mmCIF file of C-alpha atoms in Angstrom:
data_model
loop_
_atom_site.group_PDB
_atom_site.id
_atom_site.type_symbol
_atom_site.label_atom_id
_atom_site.label_comp_id
_atom_site.label_asym_id
_atom_site.label_seq_id
_atom_site.Cartn_x
_atom_site.Cartn_y
_atom_site.Cartn_z
ATOM 1 C CA UNK A 10 -47.795 9.012 -34.622
ATOM 2 C CA UNK A 11 -46.182 6.077 -32.839
ATOM 3 C CA UNK A 12 -48.837 3.801 -31.417
ATOM 4 C CA UNK A 13 -46.730 0.752 -30.536
ATOM 5 C CA UNK A 14 -45.636 1.149 -26.865
ATOM 6 C CA UNK A 15 -42.596 -1.073 -27.402
ATOM 7 C CA UNK A 16 -41.347 1.210 -30.188
ATOM 8 C CA UNK A 17 -41.886 4.228 -27.976
ATOM 9 C CA UNK A 18 -39.790 2.613 -25.300
ATOM 10 C CA UNK A 19 -37.033 1.772 -27.793
ATOM 11 C CA UNK A 20 -36.826 5.347 -29.067
ATOM 12 C CA UNK A 21 -36.925 6.981 -25.652
ATOM 13 C CA UNK A 22 -34.844 4.991 -23.182
ATOM 14 C CA UNK A 23 -35.172 7.710 -20.543
ATOM 15 C CA UNK A 24 -38.994 7.860 -20.700
ATOM 16 C CA UNK A 25 -40.973 6.682 -17.654
ATOM 17 C CA UNK A 26 -37.850 6.651 -15.554
ATOM 18 C CA UNK A 27 -38.380 6.301 -11.801
ATOM 19 C CA UNK A 28 -38.300 9.417 -9.619
ATOM 20 C CA UNK A 29 -34.782 8.480 -8.550
ATOM 21 C CA UNK A 30 -33.630 9.152 -12.118
ATOM 22 C CA UNK A 31 -31.564 5.976 -12.122
ATOM 23 C CA UNK A 32 -31.274 4.116 -15.436
ATOM 24 C CA UNK A 33 -32.254 0.488 -14.952
ATOM 25 C CA UNK A 34 -30.632 -2.576 -16.471
ATOM 26 C CA UNK A 35 -33.736 -3.436 -18.484
ATOM 27 C CA UNK A 36 -33.784 0.090 -19.971
ATOM 28 C CA UNK A 37 -30.156 -0.297 -21.035
ATOM 29 C CA UNK A 38 -30.813 -3.768 -22.465
ATOM 30 C CA UNK A 39 -33.902 -2.587 -24.342
ATOM 31 C CA UNK A 40 -31.997 0.360 -25.830
ATOM 32 C CA UNK A 41 -29.251 -1.996 -27.035
ATOM 33 C CA UNK A 42 -31.661 -4.623 -28.308
ATOM 34 C CA UNK A 43 -29.987 -7.261 -26.114
ATOM 35 C CA UNK A 44 -31.203 -9.469 -23.294
ATOM 36 C CA UNK A 45 -30.700 -8.358 -19.701
ATOM 37 C CA UNK A 46 -28.529 -11.425 -19.157
ATOM 38 C CA UNK A 47 -26.226 -10.529 -22.059
ATOM 39 C CA UNK A 48 -25.893 -6.909 -20.909
ATOM 40 C CA UNK A 49 -25.216 -7.976 -17.332
ATOM 41 C CA UNK A 50 -22.557 -10.465 -18.367
ATOM 42 C CA UNK A 51 -20.943 -7.910 -20.686
ATOM 43 C CA UNK A 52 -20.740 -5.322 -17.915
ATOM 44 C CA UNK A 53 -19.213 -7.866 -15.576
ATOM 45 C CA UNK A 54 -16.570 -9.047 -18.021
ATOM 46 C CA UNK A 55 -17.669 -12.637 -18.568
ATOM 47 C CA UNK A 56 -15.498 -14.429 -21.115
ATOM 48 C CA UNK A 57 -18.475 -15.781 -23.102
ATOM 49 C CA UNK A 58 -19.298 -12.255 -24.283
ATOM 50 C CA UNK A 59 -17.344 -10.985 -27.297
ATOM 51 C CA UNK A 60 -15.018 -8.018 -26.910
ATOM 52 C CA UNK A 61 -16.977 -5.956 -29.440
ATOM 53 C CA UNK A 62 -20.241 -6.537 -27.576
ATOM 54 C CA UNK A 63 -18.653 -5.739 -24.225
ATOM 55 C CA UNK A 64 -17.239 -2.454 -25.516
ATOM 56 C CA UNK A 65 -20.577 -1.482 -27.106
ATOM 57 C CA UNK A 66 -22.444 -2.207 -23.887
ATOM 58 C CA UNK A 67 -19.939 -0.313 -21.731
ATOM 59 C CA UNK A 68 -19.943 2.708 -24.070
ATOM 60 C CA UNK A 69 -23.753 2.857 -24.131
ATOM 61 C CA UNK A 70 -23.951 2.422 -20.367
ATOM 62 C CA UNK A 71 -21.655 5.404 -19.873
ATOM 63 C CA UNK A 72 -23.636 7.476 -22.384
ATOM 64 C CA UNK A 73 -26.951 6.696 -20.697
ATOM 65 C CA UNK A 74 -25.507 7.156 -17.223
ATOM 66 C CA UNK A 75 -26.199 3.583 -16.133
ATOM 67 C CA UNK A 76 -24.573 2.631 -12.844
ATOM 68 C CA UNK A 77 -25.123 -0.827 -11.309
ATOM 69 C CA UNK A 78 -26.028 -1.078 -7.651
ATOM 70 C CA UNK A 79 -22.684 -2.052 -6.175
ATOM 71 C CA UNK A 80 -24.024 -4.240 -3.379
ATOM 72 C CA UNK A 81 -26.319 -6.165 -5.711
ATOM 73 C CA UNK A 82 -23.539 -6.611 -8.237
ATOM 74 C CA UNK A 83 -21.169 -7.854 -5.553
ATOM 75 C CA UNK A 84 -23.676 -10.504 -4.494
ATOM 76 C CA UNK A 85 -24.243 -11.537 -8.095
ATOM 77 C CA UNK A 86 -20.640 -11.638 -9.329
ATOM 78 C CA UNK A 87 -18.474 -11.751 -6.220
ATOM 79 C CA UNK A 88 -16.844 -8.509 -7.388
ATOM 80 C CA UNK A 89 -17.057 -4.990 -5.977
ATOM 81 C CA UNK A 90 -15.501 -3.385 -9.093
ATOM 82 C CA UNK A 91 -12.683 -1.880 -7.059
ATOM 83 C CA UNK A 92 -8.907 -2.192 -7.153
ATOM 84 C CA UNK A 93 -6.519 -1.058 -4.463
ATOM 85 C CA UNK A 94 -2.944 -0.096 -3.699
ATOM 86 C CA UNK A 95 -1.345 -0.028 -0.257
ATOM 87 C CA UNK A 96 1.590 2.363 0.237
ATOM 88 C CA UNK A 97 4.202 1.970 2.966
ATOM 89 C CA UNK A 98 4.086 5.365 4.691
ATOM 90 C CA UNK A 99 7.336 4.696 6.568
ATOM 91 C CA UNK A 100 9.559 4.430 3.464
ATOM 92 C CA UNK A 101 12.267 7.137 3.422
ATOM 93 C CA UNK A 102 11.351 8.205 -0.128
ATOM 94 C CA UNK A 103 7.586 7.843 0.299
ATOM 95 C CA UNK A 104 7.066 11.391 -0.973
ATOM 96 C CA UNK A 105 8.622 10.606 -4.337
ATOM 97 C CA UNK A 106 6.868 12.980 -6.782
ATOM 98 C CA UNK A 107 6.024 10.101 -9.135
ATOM 99 C CA UNK A 108 3.124 9.147 -6.879
ATOM 100 C CA UNK A 109 0.726 11.944 -7.805
ATOM 101 C CA UNK A 110 0.924 11.299 -11.564
ATOM 102 C CA UNK A 111 0.855 7.540 -11.032
ATOM 103 C CA UNK A 112 -2.309 7.652 -8.931
ATOM 104 C CA UNK A 113 -3.972 10.056 -11.364
ATOM 105 C CA UNK A 114 -3.354 7.608 -14.204
ATOM 106 C CA UNK A 115 -4.588 4.599 -12.236
ATOM 107 C CA UNK A 116 -7.723 6.362 -10.993
ATOM 108 C CA UNK A 117 -8.619 7.693 -14.450
ATOM 109 C CA UNK A 118 -8.191 4.272 -16.062
ATOM 110 C CA UNK A 119 -10.313 2.590 -13.392
ATOM 111 C CA UNK A 120 -13.003 5.261 -13.645
ATOM 112 C CA UNK A 121 -13.160 4.897 -17.426
ATOM 113 C CA UNK A 122 -14.137 1.249 -16.878
ATOM 114 C CA UNK A 123 -16.610 2.175 -14.102
ATOM 115 C CA UNK A 124 -14.312 0.830 -11.396
ATOM 116 C CA UNK A 125 -12.953 2.612 -8.347
ATOM 117 C CA UNK A 126 -9.426 2.879 -6.992
ATOM 118 C CA UNK A 127 -8.759 2.608 -3.258
ATOM 119 C CA UNK A 128 -5.543 3.910 -1.656
ATOM 120 C CA UNK A 129 -4.463 2.745 1.806
ATOM 121 C CA UNK A 130 -1.292 3.061 3.854
ATOM 122 C CA UNK A 131 0.721 0.737 6.065
ATOM 123 C CA UNK A 132 3.582 1.405 8.487
ATOM 124 C CA UNK A 133 5.553 -1.832 8.266
ATOM 125 C CA UNK A 134 5.769 -5.143 6.434
ATOM 126 C CA UNK A 135 3.550 -6.775 9.045
ATOM 127 C CA UNK A 136 1.056 -3.931 8.854
ATOM 128 C CA UNK A 137 1.135 -4.149 5.057
ATOM 129 C CA UNK A 138 -0.073 -7.756 5.106
ATOM 130 C CA UNK A 139 -2.719 -6.927 7.692
ATOM 131 C CA UNK A 140 -4.077 -4.075 5.568
ATOM 132 C CA UNK A 141 -4.131 -6.252 2.444
ATOM 133 C CA UNK A 142 -5.932 -9.003 4.352
ATOM 134 C CA UNK A 143 -8.478 -6.592 5.802
ATOM 135 C CA UNK A 144 -9.310 -5.127 2.391
ATOM 136 C CA UNK A 145 -9.851 -8.646 1.059
ATOM 137 C CA UNK A 146 -11.880 -9.794 4.066
ATOM 138 C CA UNK A 147 -14.098 -6.692 3.983
ATOM 139 C CA UNK A 148 -14.530 -7.121 0.218
ATOM 140 C CA UNK A 149 -13.257 -3.645 -0.563
ATOM 141 C CA UNK A 150 -11.005 -4.678 -3.460
ATOM 142 C CA UNK A 151 -11.040 -7.279 -6.228
ATOM 143 C CA UNK A 152 -7.307 -6.984 -6.851
ATOM 144 C CA UNK A 153 -4.164 -5.077 -5.952
ATOM 145 C CA UNK A 154 -1.397 -3.059 -7.596
ATOM 146 C CA UNK A 155 1.882 -3.821 -5.821
ATOM 147 C CA UNK A 156 4.449 -1.005 -6.225
ATOM 148 C CA UNK A 157 8.129 -1.072 -5.184
ATOM 149 C CA UNK A 158 8.612 -4.767 -5.842
ATOM 150 C CA UNK A 159 11.252 -6.512 -3.789
ATOM 151 C CA UNK A 160 13.509 -9.437 -4.686
ATOM 152 C CA UNK A 161 11.690 -11.544 -2.100
ATOM 153 C CA UNK A 162 8.281 -9.924 -1.938
ATOM 154 C CA UNK A 163 6.063 -11.240 0.861
ATOM 155 C CA UNK A 164 3.001 -9.558 -0.650
ATOM 156 C CA UNK A 165 3.209 -11.827 -3.697
ATOM 157 C CA UNK A 166 3.202 -15.006 -1.628
ATOM 158 C CA UNK A 167 0.452 -13.701 0.642
ATOM 159 C CA UNK A 168 -1.971 -12.688 -2.125
ATOM 160 C CA UNK A 169 -1.245 -15.846 -4.092
ATOM 161 C CA UNK A 170 -2.224 -17.911 -1.033
ATOM 162 C CA UNK A 171 -5.450 -15.886 -0.750
ATOM 163 C CA UNK A 172 -6.070 -16.450 -4.485
ATOM 164 C CA UNK A 173 -6.549 -12.709 -4.989
ATOM 165 C CA UNK A 174 -5.542 -11.084 -8.314
ATOM 166 C CA UNK A 175 -2.585 -8.698 -8.249
ATOM 167 C CA UNK A 176 -0.190 -6.997 -10.634
ATOM 168 C CA UNK A 177 3.348 -5.828 -9.959
ATOM 169 C CA UNK A 178 4.702 -2.399 -10.787
ATOM 170 C CA UNK A 179 8.128 -3.841 -11.471
ATOM 171 C CA UNK A 180 9.466 -7.361 -11.429
ATOM 172 C CA UNK A 181 10.530 -9.677 -8.630
ATOM 173 C CA UNK A 182 12.723 -12.694 -7.905
ATOM 174 C CA UNK A 183 16.022 -11.315 -9.225
ATOM 175 C CA UNK A 184 18.649 -14.056 -9.382
ATOM 176 C CA UNK A 185 16.212 -16.772 -8.354
ATOM 177 C CA UNK A 186 16.121 -19.963 -10.397
ATOM 178 C CA UNK A 187 12.367 -20.421 -10.060
ATOM 179 C CA UNK A 188 10.512 -18.123 -12.451
ATOM 180 C CA UNK A 189 7.071 -16.816 -11.607
ATOM 181 C CA UNK A 190 5.239 -17.558 -14.827
ATOM 182 C CA UNK A 191 1.846 -16.905 -13.266
ATOM 183 C CA UNK A 192 2.594 -13.308 -12.270
ATOM 184 C CA UNK A 193 1.496 -10.244 -14.224
ATOM 185 C CA UNK A 194 3.513 -7.038 -14.233
ATOM 186 C CA UNK A 195 4.162 -3.700 -15.877
ATOM 187 C CA UNK A 196 7.657 -2.269 -15.701
ATOM 188 C CA UNK A 197 9.985 0.346 -17.148
ATOM 189 C CA UNK A 198 13.276 -1.085 -18.363
ATOM 190 C CA UNK A 199 15.617 0.677 -15.973
ATOM 191 C CA UNK A 200 18.455 -1.571 -17.060
ATOM 192 C CA UNK A 201 18.127 -0.308 -20.634
ATOM 193 C CA UNK A 202 18.137 3.313 -19.491
ATOM 194 C CA UNK A 203 21.231 2.907 -17.303
ATOM 195 C CA UNK A 204 23.036 1.058 -20.095
ATOM 196 C CA UNK A 205 22.258 3.984 -22.404
ATOM 197 C CA UNK A 206 23.446 6.423 -19.733
ATOM 198 C CA UNK A 207 26.843 4.712 -19.633
ATOM 199 C CA UNK A 208 26.987 4.700 -23.426
ATOM 200 C CA UNK A 209 26.205 8.431 -23.496
ATOM 201 C CA UNK A 210 29.046 9.167 -21.068
ATOM 202 C CA UNK A 211 31.456 6.984 -23.034
ATOM 203 C CA UNK A 212 30.551 8.906 -26.189
ATOM 204 C CA UNK A 213 31.553 12.105 -24.383
ATOM 205 C CA UNK A 214 34.950 10.570 -23.632
ATOM 206 C CA UNK A 215 34.545 9.346 -20.046
ATOM 207 C CA UNK A 216 36.404 6.138 -19.210
ATOM 208 C CA UNK A 217 36.048 6.092 -15.414
ATOM 209 C CA UNK A 218 32.351 6.013 -14.581
ATOM 210 C CA UNK A 219 30.840 5.396 -11.157
ATOM 211 C CA UNK A 220 27.450 3.971 -10.224
ATOM 212 C CA UNK A 221 25.273 4.638 -7.172
ATOM 213 C CA UNK A 222 22.521 2.053 -6.756
ATOM 214 C CA UNK A 223 19.470 1.891 -4.536
ATOM 215 C CA UNK A 224 18.556 -0.478 -1.694
ATOM 216 C CA UNK A 225 19.442 -4.064 -2.784
ATOM 217 C CA UNK A 226 16.162 -5.361 -1.346
ATOM 218 C CA UNK A 227 14.387 -3.820 -4.342
ATOM 219 C CA UNK A 228 14.418 -5.745 -7.593
ATOM 220 C CA UNK A 229 15.015 -2.649 -9.724
ATOM 221 C CA UNK A 230 18.279 -1.875 -7.956
ATOM 222 C CA UNK A 231 19.852 -5.074 -9.270
ATOM 223 C CA UNK A 232 18.498 -4.560 -12.775
ATOM 224 C CA UNK A 233 19.876 -1.023 -12.998
ATOM 225 C CA UNK A 234 23.272 -2.188 -11.746
ATOM 226 C CA UNK A 235 23.194 -4.852 -14.464
ATOM 227 C CA UNK A 236 22.547 -2.097 -16.999
ATOM 228 C CA UNK A 237 25.589 -0.217 -15.733
ATOM 229 C CA UNK A 238 27.805 -3.298 -16.063
ATOM 230 C CA UNK A 239 26.411 -4.046 -19.525
ATOM 231 C CA UNK A 240 27.200 -0.491 -20.581
ATOM 232 C CA UNK A 241 30.811 -0.859 -19.428
ATOM 233 C CA UNK A 242 31.146 -4.191 -21.199
ATOM 234 C CA UNK A 243 29.762 -2.761 -24.438
ATOM 235 C CA UNK A 244 32.420 -0.024 -24.254
ATOM 236 C CA UNK A 245 35.171 -2.522 -23.370
ATOM 237 C CA UNK A 246 35.752 -0.742 -20.049
ATOM 238 C CA UNK A 247 36.742 -2.716 -16.927
ATOM 239 C CA UNK A 248 34.295 -2.935 -14.021
ATOM 240 C CA UNK A 249 36.002 -1.569 -10.905
ATOM 241 C CA UNK A 250 34.163 -2.656 -7.711
ATOM 242 C CA UNK A 251 35.385 0.553 -6.014
ATOM 243 C CA UNK A 252 33.217 2.559 -8.411
ATOM 244 C CA UNK A 253 29.996 0.773 -7.425
ATOM 245 C CA UNK A 254 28.076 1.990 -4.375
ATOM 246 C CA UNK A 255 24.683 0.785 -3.105
ATOM 247 C CA UNK A 256 21.883 1.773 -0.767
ATOM 248 C CA UNK A 257 21.068 5.371 -1.782
ATOM 249 C CA UNK A 258 17.352 6.204 -1.905
ATOM 250 C CA UNK A 259 17.358 9.777 -0.553
ATOM 251 C CA UNK A 260 19.344 12.960 -1.145
ATOM 252 C CA UNK A 261 21.243 12.421 2.084
ATOM 253 C CA UNK A 262 22.207 8.860 1.158
ATOM 254 C CA UNK A 263 23.094 9.982 -2.365
ATOM 255 C CA UNK A 264 25.414 12.614 -0.886
ATOM 256 C CA UNK A 265 27.176 10.034 1.267
ATOM 257 C CA UNK A 266 27.831 7.693 -1.654
ATOM 258 C CA UNK A 267 28.832 10.500 -4.037
ATOM 259 C CA UNK A 268 31.348 11.809 -1.501
ATOM 260 C CA UNK A 269 32.805 8.317 -1.083
ATOM 261 C CA UNK A 270 33.312 8.006 -4.848
ATOM 262 C CA UNK A 271 34.831 11.450 -5.286
ATOM 263 C CA UNK A 272 37.222 10.896 -2.394
ATOM 264 C CA UNK A 273 38.793 7.858 -4.088
ATOM 265 C CA UNK A 274 42.446 8.080 -5.160
ATOM 266 C CA UNK A 275 41.149 7.651 -8.707
ATOM 267 C CA UNK A 276 37.675 9.182 -8.610
ATOM 268 C CA UNK A 277 35.161 8.803 -11.441
ATOM 269 C CA UNK A 278 34.805 11.704 -13.847
ATOM 270 C CA UNK A 279 31.142 10.755 -14.233
ATOM 271 C CA UNK A 280 28.532 9.100 -11.988
ATOM 272 C CA UNK A 281 25.283 7.370 -12.931
ATOM 273 C CA UNK A 282 22.653 7.275 -10.187
ATOM 274 C CA UNK A 283 19.856 4.690 -10.014
ATOM 275 C CA UNK A 284 17.415 7.420 -8.886
ATOM 276 C CA UNK A 285 17.094 11.172 -9.281
ATOM 277 C CA UNK A 286 16.711 11.749 -5.544
ATOM 278 C CA UNK A 287 20.138 10.217 -4.921
ATOM 279 C CA UNK A 288 21.617 12.167 -7.839
ATOM 280 C CA UNK A 289 20.352 15.442 -6.385
ATOM 281 C CA UNK A 290 22.363 14.636 -3.252
ATOM 282 C CA UNK A 291 25.515 14.928 -5.361
ATOM 283 C CA UNK A 292 24.986 18.660 -5.936
ATOM 284 C CA UNK A 293 25.939 19.944 -2.441
ATOM 285 C CA UNK A 294 28.857 17.494 -2.342
ATOM 286 C CA UNK A 295 30.297 18.938 -5.566
ATOM 287 C CA UNK A 296 29.872 22.462 -4.166
ATOM 288 C CA UNK A 297 31.653 21.363 -0.997
ATOM 289 C CA UNK A 298 34.546 19.950 -3.045
ATOM 290 C CA UNK A 299 34.755 22.945 -5.382
ATOM 291 C CA UNK A 300 33.623 21.001 -8.446
ATOM 292 C CA UNK A 301 31.455 22.202 -11.324
ATOM 293 C CA UNK A 302 28.812 19.671 -12.336
ATOM 294 C CA UNK A 303 28.779 19.108 -16.071
ATOM 295 C CA UNK A 304 32.432 20.189 -16.412
ATOM 296 C CA UNK A 305 34.568 18.720 -13.616
ATOM 297 C CA UNK A 306 32.212 15.793 -13.066
ATOM 298 C CA UNK A 307 29.188 14.600 -15.036
ATOM 299 C CA UNK A 308 26.123 13.080 -13.386
ATOM 300 C CA UNK A 309 22.974 11.398 -14.703
ATOM 301 C CA UNK A 310 19.843 10.256 -12.904
ATOM 302 C CA UNK A 311 16.761 8.147 -13.483
ATOM 303 C CA UNK A 312 13.054 8.861 -12.853
ATOM 304 C CA UNK A 313 12.468 12.327 -14.296
ATOM 305 C CA UNK A 314 11.134 13.977 -11.129
ATOM 306 C CA UNK A 315 10.271 17.709 -11.433
ATOM 307 C CA UNK A 316 13.199 18.920 -9.288
ATOM 308 C CA UNK A 317 15.637 17.856 -12.013
ATOM 309 C CA UNK A 318 14.786 20.884 -14.123
ATOM 310 C CA UNK A 319 15.088 23.391 -11.297
ATOM 311 C CA UNK A 320 18.580 22.607 -9.988
ATOM 312 C CA UNK A 321 21.582 24.320 -11.566
ATOM 313 C CA UNK A 322 22.801 22.894 -13.809
ATOM 314 C CA UNK A 323 19.682 20.953 -14.812
ATOM 315 C CA UNK A 324 19.993 17.212 -14.210
ATOM 316 C CA UNK A 325 20.172 14.940 -17.237
ATOM 317 C CA UNK A 326 17.860 12.025 -16.518
ATOM 318 C CA UNK A 327 15.809 9.224 -17.987
ATOM 319 C CA UNK A 328 12.186 10.168 -17.443
ATOM 320 C CA UNK A 329 9.431 7.684 -16.589
ATOM 321 C CA UNK A 330 5.846 8.342 -17.689
ATOM 322 C CA UNK A 331 4.290 7.627 -14.303
ATOM 323 C CA UNK A 332 0.764 8.520 -15.388
ATOM 324 C CA UNK A 333 0.846 6.003 -18.224
ATOM 325 C CA UNK A 334 2.263 3.398 -15.844
ATOM 326 C CA UNK A 335 -0.710 3.926 -13.523
ATOM 327 C CA UNK A 336 -3.131 3.692 -16.444
ATOM 328 C CA UNK A 337 -1.642 0.451 -17.753
ATOM 329 C CA UNK A 338 -1.431 -1.210 -14.342
ATOM 330 C CA UNK A 339 -5.062 -0.434 -13.486
ATOM 331 C CA UNK A 340 -6.287 -1.579 -16.901
ATOM 332 C CA UNK A 341 -4.265 -4.806 -16.864
ATOM 333 C CA UNK A 342 -5.342 -5.626 -13.305
ATOM 334 C CA UNK A 343 -9.018 -5.217 -14.210
ATOM 335 C CA UNK A 344 -8.437 -7.470 -17.228
ATOM 336 C CA UNK A 345 -7.005 -10.078 -14.871
ATOM 337 C CA UNK A 346 -9.997 -9.883 -12.524
ATOM 338 C CA UNK A 347 -12.179 -10.551 -15.558
ATOM 339 C CA UNK A 348 -10.425 -13.843 -16.179
ATOM 340 C CA UNK A 349 -7.424 -13.100 -18.395
ATOM 341 C CA UNK A 350 -4.363 -15.205 -17.563
ATOM 342 C CA UNK A 351 -1.745 -13.277 -15.534
ATOM 343 C CA UNK A 352 1.092 -14.618 -17.685
ATOM 344 C CA UNK A 353 -0.430 -12.869 -20.696
ATOM 345 C CA UNK A 354 -0.525 -9.526 -18.905
ATOM 346 C CA UNK A 355 3.067 -8.339 -18.950
ATOM 347 C CA UNK A 356 4.456 -5.185 -20.459
ATOM 348 C CA UNK A 357 7.928 -3.636 -20.526
ATOM 349 C CA UNK A 358 8.204 0.025 -21.463
ATOM 350 C CA UNK A 359 11.190 2.379 -21.737
ATOM 351 C CA UNK A 360 12.208 5.654 -20.122
ATOM 352 C CA UNK A 361 12.908 8.763 -22.202
ATOM 353 C CA UNK A 362 16.211 10.636 -22.081
ATOM 354 C CA UNK A 363 15.875 14.263 -20.962
ATOM 355 C CA UNK A 364 19.237 15.852 -21.771
ATOM 356 C CA UNK A 365 20.225 18.855 -19.683
ATOM 357 C CA UNK A 366 23.543 20.408 -18.578
ATOM 358 C CA UNK A 367 24.740 18.054 -15.824
ATOM 359 C CA UNK A 368 26.786 15.902 -18.196
ATOM 360 C CA UNK A 369 29.250 16.476 -21.007
ATOM 361 C CA UNK A 370 32.855 15.831 -22.113
ATOM 362 C CA UNK A 371 35.371 15.446 -19.270
ATOM 363 C CA UNK A 372 37.512 18.533 -18.676
ATOM 364 C CA UNK A 373 39.796 16.718 -16.245
ATOM 365 C CA UNK A 374 41.280 13.232 -16.087
ATOM 366 C CA UNK A 375 40.643 11.128 -13.009
ATOM 367 C CA UNK A 376 44.104 12.011 -11.694
ATOM 368 C CA UNK A 377 43.586 15.732 -12.294
ATOM 369 C CA UNK A 378 40.191 15.568 -10.612
ATOM 370 C CA UNK A 379 41.718 13.881 -7.553
ATOM 371 C CA UNK A 380 44.418 16.567 -7.404
ATOM 372 C CA UNK A 381 41.865 19.392 -7.599
ATOM 373 C CA UNK A 382 39.823 17.872 -4.776
ATOM 374 C CA UNK A 383 42.945 17.387 -2.647
ATOM 375 C CA UNK A 384 44.133 20.962 -3.205
ATOM 376 C CA UNK A 385 40.808 22.372 -2.092
ATOM 377 C CA UNK A 386 40.772 20.046 0.922
ATOM 378 C CA UNK A 387 44.278 21.127 1.940
ATOM 379 C CA UNK A 388 43.327 24.775 1.445
ATOM 380 C CA UNK A 389 40.254 24.440 3.633
ATOM 381 C CA UNK A 390 42.250 22.672 6.342
ATOM 382 C CA UNK A 391 44.829 25.471 6.295
ATOM 383 C CA UNK A 392 42.089 28.072 6.562
ATOM 384 C CA UNK A 393 40.600 26.274 9.533
ATOM 385 C CA UNK A 394 43.952 26.300 11.330
ATOM 386 C CA UNK A 395 44.169 30.058 10.833
#
């Protein structure tokens, strides 16, 4: 029989629990054989607690079902154990399918560390800053994930002035001399993927390859165009400015730019798109011009959205693991709020090629392709006159 009350308490951490059923900090500390102060500091990420101790405390807390009182913890540490992301609801491609997987990854990673993830929306750049400021002022977030990074991103300057932690999904400052060494980010190397896309087309035998970029205000658009130019240079192919189009973020915009390329006197036999949504806009244009995708003209995209596998022929694309991106961004942001230097929290991942039937060896030369398009155009005009 155990007669020492302290031993009884050690062996049964859930004994004599209050009616509320809530595990207390002293119960958790007693079970671990640590002081309340050490346990508290471990749970709140203080740098004077070793990583092994912090992980042991967090794992035991989850096992025992310990949850700190959020308001008391906020008073004690200045943190509310919450991160946030504000989405611009007025963006033309706001319904990009990446969002669901991305948010699932971010929320799961935050939850695993006993943090919460808050999602808000804004309708404009001005509204975006107001929402960010309100979340900070109302102490609803300890840090922010900033998606869709721009070359000149006002959110970065604003949060830096507020001294609030943030992490970028992407990079910023393209072409600017001043580097932002104090900024943390996670990104997928779109430039590497687009360079590989050009190399793939060259290996098929294409020598006239077009590129449709996104909105130049976004940093990724410039990086992916760089990848296209690097791919041409590696293949010793000249860069023709007529083959480079910009500003396509939706199917409709992708269709406009694809039509402009295919109507050239020397059209490309293959087109690389900076996004899948823009690439999908090329499909109705090819139908309109009497072209078979994958034979008369090859196209590749980037993102790996679900629609790529349902169109005919299936779209070859470089797929991004959006769920992992969300997981890494949430984890790295929480690390930053716990005191890790932003400059040490940077990670560059790569997209995975998903080969389908939308690309292959060229069946026609550029001149033959132009002639086929012109013949169909003349035929349609004649039919309209009849």
